[in-house]
Coordinates of C-alpha atoms and ligand atoms in Angstrom, one line a residue:
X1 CA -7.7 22.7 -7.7
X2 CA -4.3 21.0 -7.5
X3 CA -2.8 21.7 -11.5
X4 CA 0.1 19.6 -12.4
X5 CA -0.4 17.3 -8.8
X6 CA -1.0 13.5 -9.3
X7 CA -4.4 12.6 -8.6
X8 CA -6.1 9.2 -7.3
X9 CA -9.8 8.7 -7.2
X10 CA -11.1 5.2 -7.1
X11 CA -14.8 3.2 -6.4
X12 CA -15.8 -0.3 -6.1
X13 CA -17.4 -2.6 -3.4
X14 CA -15.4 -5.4 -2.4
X15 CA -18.4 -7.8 -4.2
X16 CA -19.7 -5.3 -6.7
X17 CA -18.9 -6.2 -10.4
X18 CA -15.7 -3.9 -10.6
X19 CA -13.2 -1.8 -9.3
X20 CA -12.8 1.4 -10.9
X21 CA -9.3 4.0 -10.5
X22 CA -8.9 7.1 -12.2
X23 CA -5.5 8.4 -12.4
X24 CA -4.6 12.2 -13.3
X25 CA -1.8 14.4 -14.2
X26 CA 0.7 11.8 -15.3
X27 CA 2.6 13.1 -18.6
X28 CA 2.0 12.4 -22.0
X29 CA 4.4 9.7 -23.5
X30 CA 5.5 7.7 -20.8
X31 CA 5.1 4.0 -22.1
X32 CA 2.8 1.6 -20.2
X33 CA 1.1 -1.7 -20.7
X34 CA -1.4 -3.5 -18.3
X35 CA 0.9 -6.4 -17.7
X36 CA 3.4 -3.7 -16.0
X37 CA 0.5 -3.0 -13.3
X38 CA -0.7 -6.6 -13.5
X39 CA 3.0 -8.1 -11.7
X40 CA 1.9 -6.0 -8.5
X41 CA -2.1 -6.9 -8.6
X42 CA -0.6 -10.7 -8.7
X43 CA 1.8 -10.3 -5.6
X44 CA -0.9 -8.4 -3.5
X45 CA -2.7 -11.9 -3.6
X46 CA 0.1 -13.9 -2.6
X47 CA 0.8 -14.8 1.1
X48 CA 0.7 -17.6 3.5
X49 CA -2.3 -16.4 5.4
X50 CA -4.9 -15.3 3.1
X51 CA -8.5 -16.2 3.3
X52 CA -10.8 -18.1 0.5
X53 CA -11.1 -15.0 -1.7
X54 CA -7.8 -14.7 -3.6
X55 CA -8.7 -18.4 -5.0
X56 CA -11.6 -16.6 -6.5
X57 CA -9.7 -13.6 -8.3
X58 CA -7.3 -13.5 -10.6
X59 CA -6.9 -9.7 -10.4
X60 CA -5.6 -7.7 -13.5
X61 CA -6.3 -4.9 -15.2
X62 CA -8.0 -3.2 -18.3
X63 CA -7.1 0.0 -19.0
X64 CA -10.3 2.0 -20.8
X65 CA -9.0 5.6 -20.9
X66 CA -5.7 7.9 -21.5
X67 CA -3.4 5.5 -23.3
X68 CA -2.7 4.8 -27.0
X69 CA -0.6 3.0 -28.7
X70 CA 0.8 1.8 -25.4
X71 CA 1.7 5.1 -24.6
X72 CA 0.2 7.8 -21.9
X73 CA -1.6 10.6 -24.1
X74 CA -1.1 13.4 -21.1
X75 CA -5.2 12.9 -20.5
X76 CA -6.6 11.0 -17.4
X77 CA -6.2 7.6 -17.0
X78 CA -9.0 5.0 -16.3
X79 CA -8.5 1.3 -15.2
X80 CA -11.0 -1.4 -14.3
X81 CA -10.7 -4.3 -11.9
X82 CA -12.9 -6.8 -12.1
X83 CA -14.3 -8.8 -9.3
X84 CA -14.5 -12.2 -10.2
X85 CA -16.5 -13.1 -7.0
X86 CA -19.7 -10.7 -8.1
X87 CA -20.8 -13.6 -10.3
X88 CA -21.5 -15.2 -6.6
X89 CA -23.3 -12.1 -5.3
X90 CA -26.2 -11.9 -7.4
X91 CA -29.8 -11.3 -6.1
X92 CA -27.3 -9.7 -3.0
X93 CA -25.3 -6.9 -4.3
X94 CA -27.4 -5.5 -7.4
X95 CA -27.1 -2.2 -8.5
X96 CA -30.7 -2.1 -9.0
X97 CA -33.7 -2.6 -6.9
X98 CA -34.1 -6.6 -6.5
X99 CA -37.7 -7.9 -5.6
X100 CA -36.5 -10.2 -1.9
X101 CA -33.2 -8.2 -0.5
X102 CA -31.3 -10.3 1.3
X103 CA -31.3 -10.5 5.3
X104 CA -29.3 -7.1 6.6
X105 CA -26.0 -7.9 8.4
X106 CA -26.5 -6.3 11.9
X107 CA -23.8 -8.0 14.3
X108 CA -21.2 -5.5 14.6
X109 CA -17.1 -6.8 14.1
X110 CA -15.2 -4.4 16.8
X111 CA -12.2 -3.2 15.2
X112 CA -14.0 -2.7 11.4
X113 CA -16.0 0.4 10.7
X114 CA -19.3 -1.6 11.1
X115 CA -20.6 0.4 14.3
X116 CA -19.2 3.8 13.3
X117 CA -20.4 3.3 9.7
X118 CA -23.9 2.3 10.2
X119 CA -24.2 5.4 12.4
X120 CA -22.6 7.7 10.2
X121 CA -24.2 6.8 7.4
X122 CA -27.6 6.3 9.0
X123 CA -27.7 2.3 7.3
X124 CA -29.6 -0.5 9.1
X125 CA -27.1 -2.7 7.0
X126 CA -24.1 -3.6 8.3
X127 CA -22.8 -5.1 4.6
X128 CA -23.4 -1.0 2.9
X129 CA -20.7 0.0 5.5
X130 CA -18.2 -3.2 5.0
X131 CA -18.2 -3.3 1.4
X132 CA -16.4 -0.3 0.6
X133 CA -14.2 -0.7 3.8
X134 CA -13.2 -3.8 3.1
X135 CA -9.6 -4.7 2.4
X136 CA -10.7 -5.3 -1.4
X137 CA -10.2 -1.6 -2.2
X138 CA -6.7 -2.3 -1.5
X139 CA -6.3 -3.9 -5.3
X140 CA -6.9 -0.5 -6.7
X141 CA -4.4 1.7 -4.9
X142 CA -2.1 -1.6 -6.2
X143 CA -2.9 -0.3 -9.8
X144 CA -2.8 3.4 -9.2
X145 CA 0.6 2.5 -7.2
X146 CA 1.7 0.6 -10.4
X147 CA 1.1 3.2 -12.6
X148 CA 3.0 5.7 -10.5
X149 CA 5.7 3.0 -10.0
X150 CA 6.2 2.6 -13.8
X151 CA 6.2 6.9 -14.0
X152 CA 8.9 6.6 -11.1
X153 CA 11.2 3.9 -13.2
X154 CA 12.0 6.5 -15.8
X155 CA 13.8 8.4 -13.4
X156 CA 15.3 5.1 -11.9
X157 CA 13.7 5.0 -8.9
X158 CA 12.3 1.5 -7.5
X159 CA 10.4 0.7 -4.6
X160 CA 10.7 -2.7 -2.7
X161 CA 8.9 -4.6 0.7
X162 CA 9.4 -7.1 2.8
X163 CA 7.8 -8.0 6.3
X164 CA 9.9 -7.6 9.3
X165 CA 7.8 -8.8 12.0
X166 CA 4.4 -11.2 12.5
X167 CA 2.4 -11.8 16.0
X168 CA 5.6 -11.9 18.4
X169 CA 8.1 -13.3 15.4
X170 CA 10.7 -11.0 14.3
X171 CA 13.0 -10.9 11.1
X172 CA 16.9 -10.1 10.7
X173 CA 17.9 -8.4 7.6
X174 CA 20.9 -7.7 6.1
X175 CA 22.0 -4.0 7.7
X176 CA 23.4 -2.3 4.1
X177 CA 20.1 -2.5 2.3
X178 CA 18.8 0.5 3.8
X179 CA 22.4 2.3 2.7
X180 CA 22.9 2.4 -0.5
X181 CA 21.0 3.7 -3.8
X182 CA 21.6 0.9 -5.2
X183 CA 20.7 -2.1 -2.9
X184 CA 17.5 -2.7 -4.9
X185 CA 19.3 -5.2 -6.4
X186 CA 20.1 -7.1 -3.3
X187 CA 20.3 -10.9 -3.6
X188 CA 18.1 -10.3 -0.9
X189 CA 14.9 -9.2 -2.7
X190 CA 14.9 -12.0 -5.0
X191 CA 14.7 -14.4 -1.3
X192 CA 11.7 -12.2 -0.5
X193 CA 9.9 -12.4 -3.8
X194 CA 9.6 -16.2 -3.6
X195 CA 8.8 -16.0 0.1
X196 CA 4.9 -16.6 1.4
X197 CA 5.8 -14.4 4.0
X198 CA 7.7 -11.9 2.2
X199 CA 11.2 -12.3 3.9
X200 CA 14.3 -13.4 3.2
X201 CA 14.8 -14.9 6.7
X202 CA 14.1 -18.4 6.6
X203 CA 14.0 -19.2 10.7
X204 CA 11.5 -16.6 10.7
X205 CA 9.1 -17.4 7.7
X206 CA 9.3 -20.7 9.5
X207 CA 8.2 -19.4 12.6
X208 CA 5.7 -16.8 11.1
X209 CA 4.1 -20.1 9.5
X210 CA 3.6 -21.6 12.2
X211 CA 2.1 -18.9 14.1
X212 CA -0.4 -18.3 11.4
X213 CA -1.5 -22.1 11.3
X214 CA -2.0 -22.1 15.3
X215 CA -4.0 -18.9 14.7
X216 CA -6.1 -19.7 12.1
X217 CA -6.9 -23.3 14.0
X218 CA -8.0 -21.3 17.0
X219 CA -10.4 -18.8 14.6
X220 CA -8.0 -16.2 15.4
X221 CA -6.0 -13.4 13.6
X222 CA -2.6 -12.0 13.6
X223 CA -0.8 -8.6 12.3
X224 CA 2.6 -7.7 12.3
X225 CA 5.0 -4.8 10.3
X226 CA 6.1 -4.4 7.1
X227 CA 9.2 -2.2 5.8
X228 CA 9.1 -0.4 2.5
X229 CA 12.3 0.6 1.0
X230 CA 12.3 3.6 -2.1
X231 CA 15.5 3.0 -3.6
X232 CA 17.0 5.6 -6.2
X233 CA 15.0 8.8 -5.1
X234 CA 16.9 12.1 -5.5
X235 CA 17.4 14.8 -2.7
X236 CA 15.0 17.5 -2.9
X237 CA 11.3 15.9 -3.2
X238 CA 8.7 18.1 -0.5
X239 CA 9.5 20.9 1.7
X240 CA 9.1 22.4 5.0
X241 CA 7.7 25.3 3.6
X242 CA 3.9 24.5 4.7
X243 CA 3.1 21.5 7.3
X244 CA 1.5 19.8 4.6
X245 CA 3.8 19.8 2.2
X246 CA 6.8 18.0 4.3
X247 CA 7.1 14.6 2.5
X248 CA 7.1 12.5 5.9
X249 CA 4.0 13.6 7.3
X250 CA 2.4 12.9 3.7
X251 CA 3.8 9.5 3.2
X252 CA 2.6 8.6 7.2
X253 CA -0.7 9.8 5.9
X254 CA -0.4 7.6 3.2
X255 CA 0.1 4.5 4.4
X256 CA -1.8 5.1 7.7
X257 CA -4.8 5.1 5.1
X258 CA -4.2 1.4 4.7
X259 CA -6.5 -0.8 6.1
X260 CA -5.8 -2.4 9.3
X261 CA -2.4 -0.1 9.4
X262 CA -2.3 1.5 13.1
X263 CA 1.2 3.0 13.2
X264 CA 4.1 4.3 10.6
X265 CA 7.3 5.3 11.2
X266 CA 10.1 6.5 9.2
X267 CA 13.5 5.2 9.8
X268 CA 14.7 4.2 13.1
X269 CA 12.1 7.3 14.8
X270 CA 11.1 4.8 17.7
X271 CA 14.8 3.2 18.2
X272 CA 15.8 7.0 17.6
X273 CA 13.6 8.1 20.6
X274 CA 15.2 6.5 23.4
X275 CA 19.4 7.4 21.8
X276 CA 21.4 10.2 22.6
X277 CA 21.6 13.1 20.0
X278 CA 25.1 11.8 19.0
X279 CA 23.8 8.2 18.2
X280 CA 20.2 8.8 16.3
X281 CA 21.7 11.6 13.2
X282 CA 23.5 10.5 10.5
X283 CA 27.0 11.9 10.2
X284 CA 27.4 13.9 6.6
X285 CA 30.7 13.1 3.9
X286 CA 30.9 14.1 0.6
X287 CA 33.4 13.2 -2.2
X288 CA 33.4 14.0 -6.0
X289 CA 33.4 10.6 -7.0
X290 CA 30.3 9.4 -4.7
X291 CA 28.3 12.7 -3.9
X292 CA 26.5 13.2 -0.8
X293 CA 27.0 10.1 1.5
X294 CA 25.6 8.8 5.0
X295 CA 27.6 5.7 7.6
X296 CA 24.4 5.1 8.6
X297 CA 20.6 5.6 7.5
X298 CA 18.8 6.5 11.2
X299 CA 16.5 8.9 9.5
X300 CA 15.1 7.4 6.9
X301 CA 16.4 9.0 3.8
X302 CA 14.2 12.3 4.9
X303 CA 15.4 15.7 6.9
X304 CA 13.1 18.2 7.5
X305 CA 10.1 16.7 5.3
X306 CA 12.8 16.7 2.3
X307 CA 14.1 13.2 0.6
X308 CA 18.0 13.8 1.5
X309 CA 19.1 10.8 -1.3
X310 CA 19.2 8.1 1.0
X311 CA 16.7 5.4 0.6
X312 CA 13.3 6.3 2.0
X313 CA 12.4 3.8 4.8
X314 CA 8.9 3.5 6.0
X315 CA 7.7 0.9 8.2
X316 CA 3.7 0.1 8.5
X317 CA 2.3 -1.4 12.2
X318 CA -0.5 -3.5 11.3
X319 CA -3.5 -4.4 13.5
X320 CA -4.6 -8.3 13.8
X321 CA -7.6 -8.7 10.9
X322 CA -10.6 -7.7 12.8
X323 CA -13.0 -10.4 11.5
X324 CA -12.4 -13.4 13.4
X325 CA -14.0 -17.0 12.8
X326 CA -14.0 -17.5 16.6
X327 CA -15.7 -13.7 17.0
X328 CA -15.6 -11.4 20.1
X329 CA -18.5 -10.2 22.2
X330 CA -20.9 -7.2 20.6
X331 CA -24.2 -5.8 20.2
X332 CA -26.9 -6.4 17.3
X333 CA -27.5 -2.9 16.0
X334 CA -30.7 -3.9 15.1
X335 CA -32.2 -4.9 18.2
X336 CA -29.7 -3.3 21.2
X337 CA -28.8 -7.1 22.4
X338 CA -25.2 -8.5 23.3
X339 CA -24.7 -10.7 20.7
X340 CA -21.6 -12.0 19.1
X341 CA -20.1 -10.3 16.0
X342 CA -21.1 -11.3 12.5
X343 CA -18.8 -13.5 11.1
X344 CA -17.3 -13.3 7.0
X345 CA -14.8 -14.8 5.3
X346 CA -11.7 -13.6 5.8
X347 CA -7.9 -13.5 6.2
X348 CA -5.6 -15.0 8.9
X349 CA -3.1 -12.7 8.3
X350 CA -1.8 -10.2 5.3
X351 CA 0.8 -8.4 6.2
X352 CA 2.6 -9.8 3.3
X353 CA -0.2 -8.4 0.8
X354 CA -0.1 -5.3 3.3
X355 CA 3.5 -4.3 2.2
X356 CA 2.6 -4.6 -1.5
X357 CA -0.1 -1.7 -1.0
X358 CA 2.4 0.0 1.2
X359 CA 4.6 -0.1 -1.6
X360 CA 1.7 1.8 -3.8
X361 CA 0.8 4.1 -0.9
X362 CA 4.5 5.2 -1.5
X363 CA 5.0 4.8 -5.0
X364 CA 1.7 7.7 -5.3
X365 CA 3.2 9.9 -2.8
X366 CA 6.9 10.3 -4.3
X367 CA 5.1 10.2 -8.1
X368 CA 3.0 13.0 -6.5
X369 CA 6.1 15.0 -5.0
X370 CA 8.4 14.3 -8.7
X371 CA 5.2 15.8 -10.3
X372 CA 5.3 18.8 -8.1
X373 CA 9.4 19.3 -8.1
X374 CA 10.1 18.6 -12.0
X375 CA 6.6 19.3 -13.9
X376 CA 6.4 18.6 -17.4
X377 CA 3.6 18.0 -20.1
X378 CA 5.3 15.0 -21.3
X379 CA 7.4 12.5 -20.2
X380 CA 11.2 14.0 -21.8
X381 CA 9.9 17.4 -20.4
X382 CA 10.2 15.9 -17.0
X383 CA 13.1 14.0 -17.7
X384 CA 15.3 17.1 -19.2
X385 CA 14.2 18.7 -15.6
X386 CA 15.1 16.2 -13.4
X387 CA 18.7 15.5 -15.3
X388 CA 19.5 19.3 -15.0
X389 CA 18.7 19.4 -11.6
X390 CA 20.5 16.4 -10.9
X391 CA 23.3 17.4 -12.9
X392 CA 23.2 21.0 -10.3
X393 CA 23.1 19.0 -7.3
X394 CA 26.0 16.9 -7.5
Ligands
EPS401 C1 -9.7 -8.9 0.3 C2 -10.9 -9.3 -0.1 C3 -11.9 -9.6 0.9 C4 -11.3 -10.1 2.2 C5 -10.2 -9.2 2.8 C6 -9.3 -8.6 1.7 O1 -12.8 -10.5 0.3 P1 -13.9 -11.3 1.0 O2 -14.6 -10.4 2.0 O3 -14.8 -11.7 -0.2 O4 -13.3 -12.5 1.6 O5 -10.8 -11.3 2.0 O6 -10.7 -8.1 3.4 C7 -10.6 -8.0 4.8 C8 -9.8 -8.7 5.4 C9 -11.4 -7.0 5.4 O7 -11.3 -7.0 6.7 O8 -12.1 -6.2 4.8 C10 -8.7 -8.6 -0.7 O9 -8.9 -8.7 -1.9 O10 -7.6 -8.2 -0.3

């Protein structure tokens, strides 16, 4: 039992007929419209890099339960994604029993779940494992994440990506849009929303191009790491009180969950790691007119697992794509033999999709933690706790 916590459950096989998200404990009245959820499903399959698949969908969503009107009714909420690419898959991913099942996948991919998945789960099918692991189910944490985003907008918090490094290129970015609340509105985002790569450095979206077009010649995959900035977000959200409950090891958790992610850090911790005490904390001012204020943002806009008001920086490490055209050495699982791994369409490289979800990933995490700080039944119940608190902390 969580009451009052923000709850996520979602199904759906990457070629099954839908994607399904159930969405709990968001208050009643908070206004929301599919096309509000729809902006993010659309960017998550944009990128230079992507595989055959996003020509296929045109991902958006139908909302079936817990709004009226156009307005959240305080019940659970229920979306549908539908996957436009299960009109292909027929005869091969029925829900019922078909009469000639289609041959098993048994060449295990090393990096995906294939090997531990088919012993877990005791399958002789490769394709029951990589259906629900696949990358797919990234589309609905997009819409959960959009519906926590357009909860987290009331209180005027926004959340913004861009990727900061693919295979060995790296991207500059301007320094002061990790400083201030209100750099959301940086010229800068507008660069990176037009971007295939999701940067606003040109050299390096020219050189990330490149990179991905000698990679995908050679069958071959890259990753790379994205940055994900929460702009707007109020001191006080999680705790040290319970190791649990402090916000940074629950957003790591969060977007370590990601498919293909293999690392997380928050702020500068890896820069931070190798600097003197003097140079990795980030020296306190106050004034009336501006509050609480930082020269410099080392930690990440958390202290002690608690938002401390400056933007919340979280950057994801992604792994190269682990199906590759050109595949690596493996085993068959059904017969014991070296073999080379199965081969399935796939992507060259998504880290730009992959800060989109880690956008979500945080967007749930801080709904979850404004849930648990201000409460409410409905959405000016929340708002009236938030102000007042905010109106104390100054
Ligand atoms: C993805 C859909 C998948 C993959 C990819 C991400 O579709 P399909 O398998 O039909 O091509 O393109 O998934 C993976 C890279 C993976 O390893 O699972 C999507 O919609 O994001």
């Amino acid at each position: 039992m969580s009451l009052g916590r923000l709850r996520v459950v979602t199904a759906g096989e990457s070629h099954g007929p839908q994607l399904t998200i159930f969405v709990d404990n968001l208050p009643a009245g908070l206004p929301v419209l599919a096309e509000d959820i729809d902006v993010d499903l659309a960017r998550r399959q944009k990128g230079y890099g992507r595989g055959g698949r996003q020509q296929i969908e045109h991902d958006c969503v139908e909302i079936v339960a817990g709004v009226r009107h156009g307005v959240t009714m305080g019940g659970p909420i229920a979306m549908v994604v539908k996957n436009r690419d299960w009109a292909n898959w027929q005869g091969k991913m029925d829900i019922e029993p078909v009469p000639e099942p289609p041959p098993p996948v048994t060449r295990l991919r090393p990096g995906h779940a294939d090997l531990a998945g088919v012993v877990k789960y005791g399958l002789g099918d490769v394709r029951n494992v990589l259906e629900r692991a696949s990358a797919r189910e990234t589309a609905s944490r997009v819409a959960a994440g959009g519906l926590a985003k357009v909860f987290l907008r009331q209180f005027g918090i926004t959340i913004r990506s861009h990727v900061l490094s693919i295979g060995s290129a790296t991207a500059t970015h301007p320094d002061d849009l990790v400083l201030s609340r209100t750099a959301g509105d940086h010229a800068w985002w507008a660069t990176v929303e037009e971007s295939p790569i999701r940067t606003g450095d040109l050299a390096f979206e020219a050189q990330a191009t490149e990179l991905i077009k000698t990679a995908r010649t050679a069958g071959d995959t890259l990753g790379g790491v994205f940055e994900v900035i929460g702009y707007g977000i109020p001191i006080g959200l999680g705790t040290y009180g319970q190791w649990d409950e402090r916000l940074d090891g629950r957003l790591a958790a969060a977007v370590m969950s990601i498919q293909s992610i293999k690392g997380v850090e928050i702020g500068d911790a890896f820069a931070n790691a190798a600097r003197h005490g003097s140079l990795a904390h980030d020296v306190i001012d106050y004034s009336s007119e501006a509050g609480w204020t930082r020269p410099t943002n080392r930690a990440g806009g958390l202290e002690g697992g608690i938002t401390n008001g400056m933007p919340l920086i979280v950057h994801g490490a992604a792994k190269p794509i682990s199906t590759l055209i050109n595949p690596l050495p493996s085993v068959d699982y059904a017969t014991r033999q070296r073999d080379i791994a199965h081969v399935e369409r796939s992507d060259v490289c998504v880290l730009p999709a992959a800060g989109v979800v880690g956008e979500a990933m945080v967007a749930l995490v801080l709904a979850d933690a404004m849930r648990i700080k201000f409460g409410g039944d409905s959405l000016e119940e929340a708002l009236a706790n938030f102000r007042s608190f905010s109106e104390s902390a100054q």
